[in-house]
Amino acid sequence: MTVHAPVRTRPLYVDLDQTLVSADISLESFVRFARRGVAQALLLLWWLMRGRAYAKAMVARRVRIDPATLPYRAEVLAMIAEARREGRRVVLASGSHWRPVAAIARHLGLFDASIGTSARRNLKGRNKLAWIMADADGDFGYVGDSPADRPIWRAAAEAVSVGVCPAGVRALSVRRKPLWRALLKAMRSHQWAKNALIFVPLVTSGLWADTRLIAQALGAFALFSLAASGVYLINDLLDIEADRAHRTKRHRPLASGALPIPAALAAGTLLLLVPPVLGWALLGPRFGVVLIGYLALTTAYSLRLKAVMTLDVIVLACLYTVRIFAGAMAIAVPVSSWLLTFAIFLFLSLAYLKRYTELAQATDDPRRLLGGRGYTGGDVEVVMMMGVAAGMVSVLVLALFISNATAVYDHGTPQLLSGLCLILLYWLTRVWMMARRGEVSGDPIAFAITDRRSLAMGVLAAAIVVVAQKVVIPL
């Protein structure tokens, strides 16, 4: 019969990744290093070929993890606090490199010691077990999460898991969302409303009653939505650190640790590759090319362009406008240059509005660049001025387009389209005024689809378009 040492004299060893924190420090470090450029990504691959421990050491020298923003598990922290009250020695033992492990241990101030991977030894599985047995010199407790911890659990007098739970291992109940639910949230299906722009050419061409074209537009909408979700996943993966430092974005699935990096990477890659192939095959090469171009531009935006002042809002405006162009390609109708020009200026105004709300909420030094952006807090008034001006130009372009359309339409009552100018003028003025008062936060499109007056204006505008196309009213 094995006699175990009293619990109060038994040291407790706690794993880091997905145990103390609902994140993977090594994978995050790899992603942050690789996103710096193609050369860094290739260098990382070379280091990984020389061994995982070597790659962790090389990246840890160049990437710093901020312990203050990590998503710690409250349940594990409570267990550590209880062990300390009992007078037990508590050690942070992780397969991540010892540099970030030591920094996290210092930040929390709850550990008597810490140990991690070095350039010559990957502290995982049996390597970690050997170190723990030499350090403990007897019975020990261990808190882990993964199949790699099985040999440690078998040797431990006190085995606790917050992940997989083999027989004989006590499960520590932690709050976590089901993986599928975290993935759906990360895909941001509520943002798919933006892709309704794909239906604009169907409506403006007057072919909105053609069931075949409706089906094609619906297919284009679905493919664009799935591809956009892939972009969101990859973008959130690249922005984990910045999101964790943000007041609201820290609750996103990747930043909070609810969605593991491997799952996000696999789903994001799949969603980026499949829609263009299906689009090319089902809706034709032109639509496929437009979708590929959209993905290339939005990837460039995520990696670099969003940090370039002014260019970032122009790219955002183009990304919205591309959706209209894609809708035209999907149903094979010509797209008006007037419509594209109007869209560019309208979405330029909304892109500036998005930046304005971010700047207005910033509390940093007005001379300091916002994290990941090319603006300082002092730019807020100029950004507002540019956004309002772009919005007014979009109203002017719409008025000129309607004037031109009135002269060439041979059906309906095109004069009614002038009402669209008044609706747009009202909506833009209102949304900018609300933003100035701090009543609009984040994406203005997301605001519009949840704001009752905005929805009412949208319904009224759609009604005007339909009546102007189909009903003859003597004026």
GROMACS .gro file of C-alpha atoms in nm:
model
  475
    1MET     CA    1   0.000   0.000   0.000
    2THR     CA    2   0.143   0.338  -0.102
    3VAL     CA    3   0.166   0.593   0.177
    4HIS     CA    4   0.132   0.951   0.055
    5ALA     CA    5   0.277   1.253   0.226
    6PRO     CA    6   0.032   1.491   0.394
    7VAL     CA    7  -0.128   1.733   0.151
    8ARG     CA    8   0.014   2.037   0.330
    9THR     CA    9   0.372   1.920   0.257
   10ARG     CA   10   0.298   1.811  -0.100
   11PRO     CA   11   0.419   2.062  -0.365
   12LEU     CA   12   0.168   2.162  -0.634
   13TYR     CA   13   0.280   2.198  -0.996
   14VAL     CA   14   0.055   2.396  -1.228
   15ASP     CA   15   0.064   2.392  -1.607
   16LEU     CA   16   0.031   2.724  -1.792
   17ASP     CA   17  -0.122   2.684  -2.140
   18GLN     CA   18  -0.495   2.608  -2.135
   19THR     CA   19  -0.466   2.547  -1.760
   20LEU     CA   20  -0.370   2.860  -1.568
   21VAL     CA   21  -0.463   3.065  -1.875
   22SER     CA   22  -0.717   2.976  -2.143
   23ALA     CA   23  -0.459   3.043  -2.413
   24ASP     CA   24  -0.149   2.889  -2.572
   25ILE     CA   25   0.150   3.118  -2.512
   26SER     CA   26   0.384   2.940  -2.754
   27LEU     CA   27   0.137   2.939  -3.044
   28GLU     CA   28   0.049   3.303  -2.985
   29SER     CA   29   0.418   3.394  -2.988
   30PHE     CA   30   0.466   3.206  -3.314
   31VAL     CA   31   0.171   3.388  -3.474
   32ARG     CA   32   0.289   3.728  -3.355
   33PHE     CA   33   0.638   3.668  -3.491
   34ALA     CA   34   0.519   3.527  -3.825
   35ARG     CA   35   0.283   3.819  -3.890
   36ARG     CA   36   0.578   4.059  -3.903
   37GLY     CA   37   0.650   3.958  -4.261
   38VAL     CA   38   0.727   3.682  -4.507
   39ALA     CA   39   1.093   3.669  -4.404
   40GLN     CA   40   0.997   3.616  -4.039
   41ALA     CA   41   0.745   3.346  -4.132
   42LEU     CA   42   1.007   3.157  -4.331
   43LEU     CA   43   1.257   3.199  -4.049
   44LEU     CA   44   1.006   3.051  -3.806
   45LEU     CA   45   0.961   2.748  -4.032
   46TRP     CA   46   1.339   2.701  -4.036
   47TRP     CA   47   1.354   2.717  -3.658
   48LEU     CA   48   1.069   2.465  -3.626
   49MET     CA   49   1.261   2.227  -3.851
   50ARG     CA   50   1.546   2.244  -3.599
   51GLY     CA   51   1.310   2.149  -3.319
   52ARG     CA   52   1.014   2.290  -3.132
   53ALA     CA   53   1.221   2.376  -2.825
   54TYR     CA   54   1.468   2.571  -3.039
   55ALA     CA   55   1.186   2.760  -3.214
   56LYS     CA   56   1.027   2.851  -2.879
   57ALA     CA   57   1.360   2.987  -2.754
   58MET     CA   58   1.428   3.193  -3.067
   59VAL     CA   59   1.079   3.345  -3.073
   60ALA     CA   60   1.077   3.416  -2.697
   61ARG     CA   61   1.384   3.637  -2.744
   62ARG     CA   62   1.197   3.850  -2.996
   63VAL     CA   63   0.833   3.848  -2.880
   64ARG     CA   64   0.717   3.971  -2.542
   65ILE     CA   65   0.392   3.850  -2.387
   66ASP     CA   66   0.209   4.096  -2.163
   67PRO     CA   67   0.103   3.896  -1.851
   68ALA     CA   68  -0.146   4.164  -1.746
   69THR     CA   69  -0.378   4.100  -2.042
   70LEU     CA   70  -0.385   3.720  -2.041
   71PRO     CA   71  -0.718   3.538  -1.977
   72TYR     CA   72  -0.651   3.365  -1.644
   73ARG     CA   73  -0.883   3.092  -1.518
   74ALA     CA   74  -1.038   3.209  -1.191
   75GLU     CA   75  -1.092   2.850  -1.077
   76VAL     CA   76  -0.722   2.764  -1.109
   77LEU     CA   77  -0.619   3.085  -0.936
   78ALA     CA   78  -0.851   2.995  -0.649
   79MET     CA   79  -0.694   2.649  -0.623
   80ILE     CA   80  -0.346   2.803  -0.611
   81ALA     CA   81  -0.455   3.049  -0.342
   82GLU     CA   82  -0.593   2.761  -0.133
   83ALA     CA   83  -0.265   2.569  -0.169
   84ARG     CA   84  -0.069   2.872  -0.052
   85ARG     CA   85  -0.294   2.911   0.251
   86GLU     CA   86  -0.211   2.551   0.338
   87GLY     CA   87   0.157   2.638   0.323
   88ARG     CA   88   0.228   2.427   0.014
   89ARG     CA   89   0.501   2.504  -0.237
   90VAL     CA   90   0.346   2.606  -0.570
   91VAL     CA   91   0.544   2.589  -0.896
   92LEU     CA   92   0.445   2.707  -1.246
   93ALA     CA   93   0.569   2.434  -1.485
   94SER     CA   94   0.503   2.489  -1.854
   95GLY     CA   95   0.597   2.368  -2.198
   96SER     CA   96   0.619   2.731  -2.310
   97HIS     CA   97   0.958   2.901  -2.302
   98TRP     CA   98   1.086   2.991  -1.957
   99ARG     CA   99   1.100   3.366  -2.036
  100PRO     CA  100   0.723   3.429  -2.062
  101VAL     CA  101   0.661   3.167  -1.792
  102ALA     CA  102   0.886   3.356  -1.549
  103ALA     CA  103   0.725   3.688  -1.644
  104ILE     CA  104   0.377   3.549  -1.571
  105ALA     CA  105   0.491   3.403  -1.238
  106ARG     CA  106   0.639   3.739  -1.136
  107HIS     CA  107   0.325   3.922  -1.241
  108LEU     CA  108   0.091   3.701  -1.037
  109GLY     CA  109   0.319   3.671  -0.734
  110LEU     CA  110   0.159   3.335  -0.645
  111PHE     CA  111   0.442   3.095  -0.726
  112ASP     CA  112   0.750   2.990  -0.535
  113ALA     CA  113   0.928   2.896  -0.858
  114SER     CA  114   0.872   2.860  -1.232
  115ILE     CA  115   1.017   2.641  -1.504
  116GLY     CA  116   0.971   2.627  -1.880
  117THR     CA  117   1.118   2.506  -2.206
  118SER     CA  118   1.478   2.596  -2.289
  119ALA     CA  119   1.656   2.588  -2.625
  120ARG     CA  120   1.773   2.231  -2.558
  121ARG     CA  121   1.476   2.077  -2.379
  122ASN     CA  122   1.104   2.096  -2.454
  123LEU     CA  123   0.945   2.071  -2.108
  124LYS     CA  124   0.646   1.864  -2.205
  125GLY     CA  125   0.518   1.517  -2.124
  126ARG     CA  126   0.789   1.288  -1.987
  127ASN     CA  127   1.049   1.566  -1.989
  128LYS     CA  128   0.829   1.768  -1.756
  129LEU     CA  129   0.762   1.460  -1.541
  130ALA     CA  130   1.136   1.396  -1.498
  131TRP     CA  131   1.195   1.754  -1.387
  132ILE     CA  132   0.900   1.751  -1.145
  133MET     CA  133   1.006   1.422  -0.983
  134ALA     CA  134   1.360   1.552  -0.931
  135ASP     CA  135   1.230   1.881  -0.790
  136ALA     CA  136   0.953   1.735  -0.570
  137ASP     CA  137   1.162   1.457  -0.413
  138GLY     CA  138   0.846   1.268  -0.323
  139ASP     CA  139   0.469   1.304  -0.364
  140PHE     CA  140   0.338   1.596  -0.564
  141GLY     CA  141   0.017   1.739  -0.704
  142TYR     CA  142  -0.025   1.840  -1.067
  143VAL     CA  143  -0.284   2.049  -1.253
  144GLY     CA  144  -0.284   2.007  -1.632
  145ASP     CA  145  -0.515   1.991  -1.930
  146SER     CA  146  -0.392   1.783  -2.225
  147PRO     CA  147  -0.314   1.422  -2.326
  148ALA     CA  148   0.056   1.511  -2.300
  149ASP     CA  149   0.003   1.534  -1.921
  150ARG     CA  150  -0.108   1.170  -1.881
  151PRO     CA  151   0.230   1.036  -1.757
  152ILE     CA  152   0.247   1.320  -1.502
  153TRP     CA  153  -0.106   1.249  -1.377
  154ARG     CA  154  -0.023   0.878  -1.336
  155ALA     CA  155   0.277   0.964  -1.121
  156ALA     CA  156   0.104   1.236  -0.918
  157ALA     CA  157  -0.049   1.176  -0.577
  158GLU     CA  158  -0.297   1.452  -0.659
  159ALA     CA  159  -0.403   1.473  -1.024
  160VAL     CA  160  -0.631   1.753  -1.142
  161SER     CA  161  -0.741   1.839  -1.497
  162VAL     CA  162  -0.916   2.136  -1.655
  163GLY     CA  163  -0.929   1.969  -1.998
  164VAL     CA  164  -0.923   1.600  -2.092
  165CYS     CA  165  -0.993   1.391  -1.785
  166PRO     CA  166  -0.868   1.028  -1.781
  167ALA     CA  167  -0.975   0.780  -1.514
  168GLY     CA  168  -0.834   0.863  -1.172
  169VAL     CA  169  -0.790   1.233  -1.251
  170ARG     CA  170  -1.010   1.487  -1.072
  171ALA     CA  171  -1.179   1.732  -1.306
  172LEU     CA  172  -1.169   2.093  -1.199
  173SER     CA  173  -1.491   2.253  -1.319
  174VAL     CA  174  -1.418   2.563  -1.523
  175ARG     CA  175  -1.652   2.789  -1.715
  176ARG     CA  176  -1.611   2.742  -2.088
  177LYS     CA  177  -1.828   2.772  -2.396
  178PRO     CA  178  -1.878   2.473  -2.629
  179LEU     CA  179  -1.627   2.487  -2.912
  180TRP     CA  180  -1.896   2.514  -3.181
  181ARG     CA  181  -2.058   2.809  -3.006
  182ALA     CA  182  -1.725   2.989  -2.968
  183LEU     CA  183  -1.651   2.927  -3.336
  184LEU     CA  184  -1.988   3.064  -3.448
  185LYS     CA  185  -1.937   3.374  -3.238
  186ALA     CA  186  -1.588   3.424  -3.383
  187MET     CA  187  -1.734   3.394  -3.735
  188ARG     CA  188  -1.947   3.703  -3.654
  189SER     CA  189  -2.256   3.600  -3.846
  190HIS     CA  190  -2.421   3.929  -3.744
  191GLN     CA  191  -2.171   4.101  -3.973
  192TRP     CA  192  -2.307   3.913  -4.272
  193ALA     CA  193  -2.565   4.189  -4.304
  194LYS     CA  194  -2.294   4.395  -4.474
  195ASN     CA  195  -2.300   4.147  -4.763
  196ALA     CA  196  -2.659   4.250  -4.841
  197LEU     CA  197  -2.483   4.503  -5.067
  198ILE     CA  198  -2.451   4.213  -5.311
  199PHE     CA  199  -2.826   4.249  -5.381
  200VAL     CA  200  -2.795   4.616  -5.482
  201PRO     CA  201  -2.732   4.545  -5.855
  202LEU     CA  202  -3.028   4.306  -5.853
  203VAL     CA  203  -3.254   4.582  -5.723
  204THR     CA  204  -3.117   4.872  -5.927
  205SER     CA  205  -3.135   4.668  -6.250
  206GLY     CA  206  -3.507   4.610  -6.195
  207LEU     CA  207  -3.458   4.230  -6.217
  208TRP     CA  208  -3.541   4.160  -5.854
  209ALA     CA  209  -3.840   3.941  -5.952
  210ASP     CA  210  -3.628   3.696  -6.158
  211THR     CA  211  -3.606   3.378  -5.946
  212ARG     CA  212  -3.294   3.251  -6.124
  213LEU     CA  213  -3.105   3.574  -6.057
  214ILE     CA  214  -3.232   3.580  -5.698
  215ALA     CA  215  -3.085   3.232  -5.646
  216GLN     CA  216  -2.752   3.344  -5.794
  217ALA     CA  217  -2.744   3.653  -5.571
  218LEU     CA  218  -2.825   3.439  -5.266
  219GLY     CA  219  -2.539   3.206  -5.356
  220ALA     CA  220  -2.303   3.501  -5.389
  221PHE     CA  221  -2.424   3.634  -5.053
  222ALA     CA  222  -2.357   3.298  -4.884
  223LEU     CA  223  -2.010   3.261  -5.034
  224PHE     CA  224  -1.909   3.616  -4.947
  225SER     CA  225  -2.039   3.571  -4.593
  226LEU     CA  226  -1.841   3.251  -4.536
  227ALA     CA  227  -1.527   3.405  -4.684
  228ALA     CA  228  -1.570   3.714  -4.467
  229SER     CA  229  -1.598   3.489  -4.160
  230GLY     CA  230  -1.268   3.330  -4.257
  231VAL     CA  231  -1.113   3.675  -4.272
  232TYR     CA  232  -1.255   3.760  -3.928
  233LEU     CA  233  -1.103   3.444  -3.781
  234ILE     CA  234  -0.758   3.509  -3.924
  235ASN     CA  235  -0.776   3.878  -3.834
  236ASP     CA  236  -0.869   3.799  -3.473
  237LEU     CA  237  -0.584   3.549  -3.462
  238LEU     CA  238  -0.339   3.817  -3.571
  239ASP     CA  239  -0.484   4.074  -3.331
  240ILE     CA  240  -0.507   3.865  -3.013
  241GLU     CA  241  -0.277   4.089  -2.810
  242ALA     CA  242  -0.440   4.416  -2.921
  243ASP     CA  243  -0.790   4.273  -2.864
  244ARG     CA  244  -0.701   4.167  -2.510
  245ALA     CA  245  -0.594   4.521  -2.428
  246HIS     CA  246  -0.926   4.658  -2.562
  247ARG     CA  247  -1.218   4.731  -2.331
  248THR     CA  248  -1.473   4.523  -2.525
  249LYS     CA  249  -1.274   4.320  -2.780
  250ARG     CA  250  -1.107   4.123  -2.499
  251HIS     CA  251  -1.429   3.920  -2.477
  252ARG     CA  252  -1.392   3.788  -2.833
  253PRO     CA  253  -1.354   3.406  -2.847
  254LEU     CA  254  -0.987   3.404  -2.946
  255ALA     CA  255  -0.879   3.685  -2.714
  256SER     CA  256  -1.066   3.531  -2.420
  257GLY     CA  257  -0.931   3.182  -2.490
  258ALA     CA  258  -1.277   3.032  -2.557
  259LEU     CA  259  -1.162   2.935  -2.908
  260PRO     CA  260  -0.824   2.756  -2.936
  261ILE     CA  261  -0.578   2.883  -3.196
  262PRO     CA  262  -0.555   2.552  -3.392
  263ALA     CA  263  -0.934   2.539  -3.433
  264ALA     CA  264  -0.950   2.903  -3.544
  265LEU     CA  265  -0.662   2.856  -3.788
  266ALA     CA  266  -0.814   2.542  -3.942
  267ALA     CA  267  -1.162   2.694  -3.975
  268GLY     CA  268  -1.027   3.025  -4.106
  269THR     CA  269  -0.811   2.856  -4.370
  270LEU     CA  270  -1.102   2.639  -4.485
  271LEU     CA  271  -1.336   2.938  -4.512
  272LEU     CA  272  -1.079   3.134  -4.710
  273LEU     CA  273  -1.012   2.855  -4.963
  274VAL     CA  274  -1.350   2.693  -5.030
  275PRO     CA  275  -1.576   2.994  -5.118
  276PRO     CA  276  -1.357   3.122  -5.406
  277VAL     CA  277  -1.344   2.773  -5.559
  278LEU     CA  278  -1.720   2.730  -5.532
  279GLY     CA  279  -1.779   3.084  -5.656
  280TRP     CA  280  -1.565   3.024  -5.963
  281ALA     CA  281  -1.743   2.695  -6.038
  282LEU     CA  282  -2.103   2.798  -5.966
  283LEU     CA  283  -2.119   3.170  -6.050
  284GLY     CA  284  -1.848   3.204  -6.310
  285PRO     CA  285  -1.482   3.312  -6.332
  286ARG     CA  286  -1.562   3.684  -6.301
  287PHE     CA  287  -1.729   3.642  -5.965
  288GLY     CA  288  -1.450   3.408  -5.854
  289VAL     CA  289  -1.187   3.666  -5.948
  290VAL     CA  290  -1.373   3.942  -5.761
  291LEU     CA  291  -1.402   3.726  -5.449
  292ILE     CA  292  -1.031   3.637  -5.465
  293GLY     CA  293  -0.949   4.006  -5.507
  294TYR     CA  294  -1.167   4.090  -5.207
  295LEU     CA  295  -0.987   3.832  -4.994
  296ALA     CA  296  -0.646   3.955  -5.108
  297LEU     CA  297  -0.732   4.317  -5.030
  298THR     CA  298  -0.885   4.240  -4.692
  299THR     CA  299  -0.585   4.023  -4.602
  300ALA     CA  300  -0.351   4.308  -4.694
  301TYR     CA  301  -0.568   4.537  -4.481
  302SER     CA  302  -0.546   4.303  -4.182
  303LEU     CA  303  -0.171   4.254  -4.211
  304ARG     CA  304  -0.055   4.606  -4.284
  305LEU     CA  305  -0.289   4.860  -4.446
  306LYS     CA  306  -0.510   4.916  -4.142
  307ALA     CA  307  -0.213   5.082  -3.972
  308VAL     CA  308  -0.160   5.332  -4.258
  309MET     CA  309  -0.333   5.662  -4.196
  310THR     CA  310  -0.602   5.756  -4.454
  311LEU     CA  311  -0.519   5.458  -4.676
  312ASP     CA  312  -0.698   5.237  -4.423
  313VAL     CA  313  -1.034   5.413  -4.467
  314ILE     CA  314  -0.998   5.417  -4.845
  315VAL     CA  315  -0.940   5.041  -4.841
  316LEU     CA  316  -1.241   4.992  -4.615
  317ALA     CA  317  -1.456   5.192  -4.857
  318CYS     CA  318  -1.329   4.980  -5.145
  319LEU     CA  319  -1.405   4.658  -4.957
  320TYR     CA  320  -1.767   4.765  -4.917
  321THR     CA  321  -1.792   4.875  -5.280
  322VAL     CA  322  -1.643   4.547  -5.404
  323ARG     CA  323  -1.949   4.371  -5.263
  324ILE     CA  324  -2.171   4.569  -5.501
  325PHE     CA  325  -1.943   4.487  -5.793
  326ALA     CA  326  -1.948   4.119  -5.693
  327GLY     CA  327  -2.326   4.124  -5.692
  328ALA     CA  328  -2.324   4.252  -6.050
  329MET     CA  329  -2.079   3.979  -6.157
  330ALA     CA  330  -2.291   3.711  -5.990
  331ILE     CA  331  -2.601   3.795  -6.195
  332ALA     CA  332  -2.406   3.911  -6.503
  333VAL     CA  333  -2.541   4.266  -6.529
  334PRO     CA  334  -2.341   4.584  -6.597
  335VAL     CA  335  -2.273   4.800  -6.296
  336SER     CA  336  -2.318   5.175  -6.319
  337SER     CA  337  -2.013   5.394  -6.268
  338TRP     CA  338  -2.248   5.635  -6.091
  339LEU     CA  339  -2.340   5.364  -5.841
  340LEU     CA  340  -1.977   5.272  -5.773
  341THR     CA  341  -1.877   5.636  -5.727
  342PHE     CA  342  -2.167   5.694  -5.490
  343ALA     CA  343  -2.073   5.381  -5.293
  344ILE     CA  344  -1.708   5.482  -5.261
  345PHE     CA  345  -1.791   5.819  -5.104
  346LEU     CA  346  -2.071   5.684  -4.883
  347PHE     CA  347  -1.855   5.406  -4.742
  348LEU     CA  348  -1.559   5.639  -4.710
  349SER     CA  349  -1.777   5.848  -4.479
  350LEU     CA  350  -1.872   5.539  -4.278
  351ALA     CA  351  -1.510   5.422  -4.260
  352TYR     CA  352  -1.412   5.761  -4.120
  353LEU     CA  353  -1.703   5.730  -3.877
  354LYS     CA  354  -1.563   5.397  -3.754
  355ARG     CA  355  -1.221   5.556  -3.697
  356TYR     CA  356  -1.382   5.859  -3.532
  357THR     CA  357  -1.557   5.645  -3.272
  358GLU     CA  358  -1.230   5.463  -3.196
  359LEU     CA  359  -1.041   5.791  -3.156
  360ALA     CA  360  -1.316   5.950  -2.947
  361GLN     CA  361  -1.302   5.660  -2.703
  362ALA     CA  362  -0.922   5.666  -2.675
  363THR     CA  363  -0.784   5.789  -2.345
  364ASP     CA  364  -0.417   5.789  -2.446
  365ASP     CA  365  -0.190   6.089  -2.493
  366PRO     CA  366  -0.336   6.278  -2.797
  367ARG     CA  367   0.011   6.275  -2.954
  368ARG     CA  368   0.049   5.899  -2.921
  369LEU     CA  369  -0.045   5.656  -3.199
  370LEU     CA  370  -0.335   5.426  -3.121
  371GLY     CA  371  -0.235   5.062  -3.103
  372GLY     CA  372  -0.238   4.909  -3.452
  373ARG     CA  373  -0.363   5.232  -3.613
  374GLY     CA  374  -0.201   5.524  -3.791
  375TYR     CA  375  -0.387   5.793  -3.596
  376THR     CA  376  -0.331   5.983  -3.277
  377GLY     CA  377  -0.601   6.100  -3.038
  378GLY     CA  378  -0.545   6.455  -3.163
  379ASP     CA  379  -0.667   6.359  -3.514
  380VAL     CA  380  -1.026   6.312  -3.404
  381GLU     CA  381  -1.163   6.645  -3.531
  382VAL     CA  382  -0.993   6.614  -3.871
  383VAL     CA  383  -1.127   6.260  -3.909
  384MET     CA  384  -1.480   6.385  -3.834
  385MET     CA  385  -1.446   6.669  -4.085
  386MET     CA  386  -1.326   6.432  -4.359
  387GLY     CA  387  -1.603   6.183  -4.283
  388VAL     CA  388  -1.882   6.441  -4.293
  389ALA     CA  389  -1.742   6.588  -4.617
  390ALA     CA  390  -1.729   6.244  -4.784
  391GLY     CA  391  -2.089   6.184  -4.679
  392MET     CA  392  -2.207   6.510  -4.832
  393VAL     CA  393  -2.024   6.426  -5.156
  394SER     CA  394  -2.208   6.092  -5.167
  395VAL     CA  395  -2.541   6.279  -5.145
  396LEU     CA  396  -2.432   6.505  -5.432
  397VAL     CA  397  -2.328   6.208  -5.648
  398LEU     CA  398  -2.662   6.039  -5.576
  399ALA     CA  399  -2.846   6.355  -5.682
  400LEU     CA  400  -2.650   6.376  -6.008
  401PHE     CA  401  -2.713   6.006  -6.075
  402ILE     CA  402  -3.087   6.048  -6.018
  403SER     CA  403  -3.092   6.350  -6.250
  404ASN     CA  404  -2.923   6.144  -6.520
  405ALA     CA  405  -3.154   5.846  -6.461
  406THR     CA  406  -3.464   6.065  -6.483
  407ALA     CA  407  -3.363   6.171  -6.833
  408VAL     CA  408  -3.315   5.818  -6.971
  409TYR     CA  409  -3.579   5.608  -6.788
  410ASP     CA  410  -3.873   5.516  -7.012
  411HIS     CA  411  -4.078   5.345  -6.741
  412GLY     CA  412  -4.190   5.403  -6.385
  413THR     CA  413  -4.162   5.736  -6.208
  414PRO     CA  414  -3.787   5.804  -6.168
  415GLN     CA  415  -3.854   6.152  -6.026
  416LEU     CA  416  -3.946   5.983  -5.698
  417LEU     CA  417  -3.584   5.873  -5.657
  418SER     CA  418  -3.504   6.227  -5.544
  419GLY     CA  419  -3.650   6.128  -5.210
  420LEU     CA  420  -3.346   5.906  -5.161
  421CYS     CA  421  -3.126   6.214  -5.133
  422LEU     CA  422  -3.332   6.349  -4.847
  423ILE     CA  423  -3.331   6.012  -4.667
  424LEU     CA  424  -2.955   5.976  -4.704
  425LEU     CA  425  -2.893   6.335  -4.596
  426TYR     CA  426  -3.106   6.283  -4.286
  427TRP     CA  427  -2.944   5.951  -4.197
  428LEU     CA  428  -2.585   6.066  -4.242
  429THR     CA  429  -2.640   6.385  -4.045
  430ARG     CA  430  -2.811   6.194  -3.766
  431VAL     CA  431  -2.550   5.919  -3.737
  432TRP     CA  432  -2.263   6.168  -3.730
  433MET     CA  433  -2.440   6.377  -3.466
  434MET     CA  434  -2.497   6.065  -3.257
  435ALA     CA  435  -2.133   5.967  -3.296
  436ARG     CA  436  -2.030   6.314  -3.183
  437ARG     CA  437  -2.238   6.260  -2.868
  438GLY     CA  438  -2.080   5.920  -2.806
  439GLU     CA  439  -2.398   5.729  -2.892
  440VAL     CA  440  -2.242   5.527  -3.175
  441SER     CA  441  -1.962   5.286  -3.098
  442GLY     CA  442  -1.781   5.045  -3.324
  443ASP     CA  443  -1.900   4.959  -3.674
  444PRO     CA  444  -2.161   5.203  -3.814
  445ILE     CA  445  -2.309   4.926  -4.031
  446ALA     CA  446  -2.366   4.716  -3.721
  447PHE     CA  447  -2.525   5.022  -3.561
  448ALA     CA  448  -2.752   5.078  -3.862
  449ILE     CA  449  -2.896   4.725  -3.860
  450THR     CA  450  -2.985   4.753  -3.491
  451ASP     CA  451  -3.112   5.113  -3.490
  452ARG     CA  452  -3.488   5.143  -3.545
  453ARG     CA  453  -3.478   5.476  -3.727
  454SER     CA  454  -3.201   5.354  -3.957
  455LEU     CA  455  -3.404   5.043  -4.040
  456ALA     CA  456  -3.712   5.256  -4.101
  457MET     CA  457  -3.514   5.477  -4.339
  458GLY     CA  458  -3.391   5.167  -4.520
  459VAL     CA  459  -3.744   5.033  -4.566
  460LEU     CA  460  -3.863   5.372  -4.689
  461ALA     CA  461  -3.573   5.395  -4.937
  462ALA     CA  462  -3.646   5.045  -5.071
  463ALA     CA  463  -4.013   5.135  -5.113
  464ILE     CA  464  -3.922   5.448  -5.309
  465VAL     CA  465  -3.696   5.247  -5.542
  466VAL     CA  466  -3.965   4.986  -5.610
  467VAL     CA  467  -4.239   5.244  -5.672
  468ALA     CA  468  -4.009   5.455  -5.891
  469GLN     CA  469  -3.933   5.152  -6.108
  470LYS     CA  470  -4.274   4.989  -6.134
  471VAL     CA  471  -4.542   5.254  -6.084
  472VAL     CA  472  -4.625   5.534  -6.326
  473ILE     CA  473  -4.743   5.845  -6.146
  474PRO     CA  474  -4.830   6.149  -6.359
  475LEU     CA  475  -4.632   6.445  -6.226
   0.00000   0.00000   0.00000
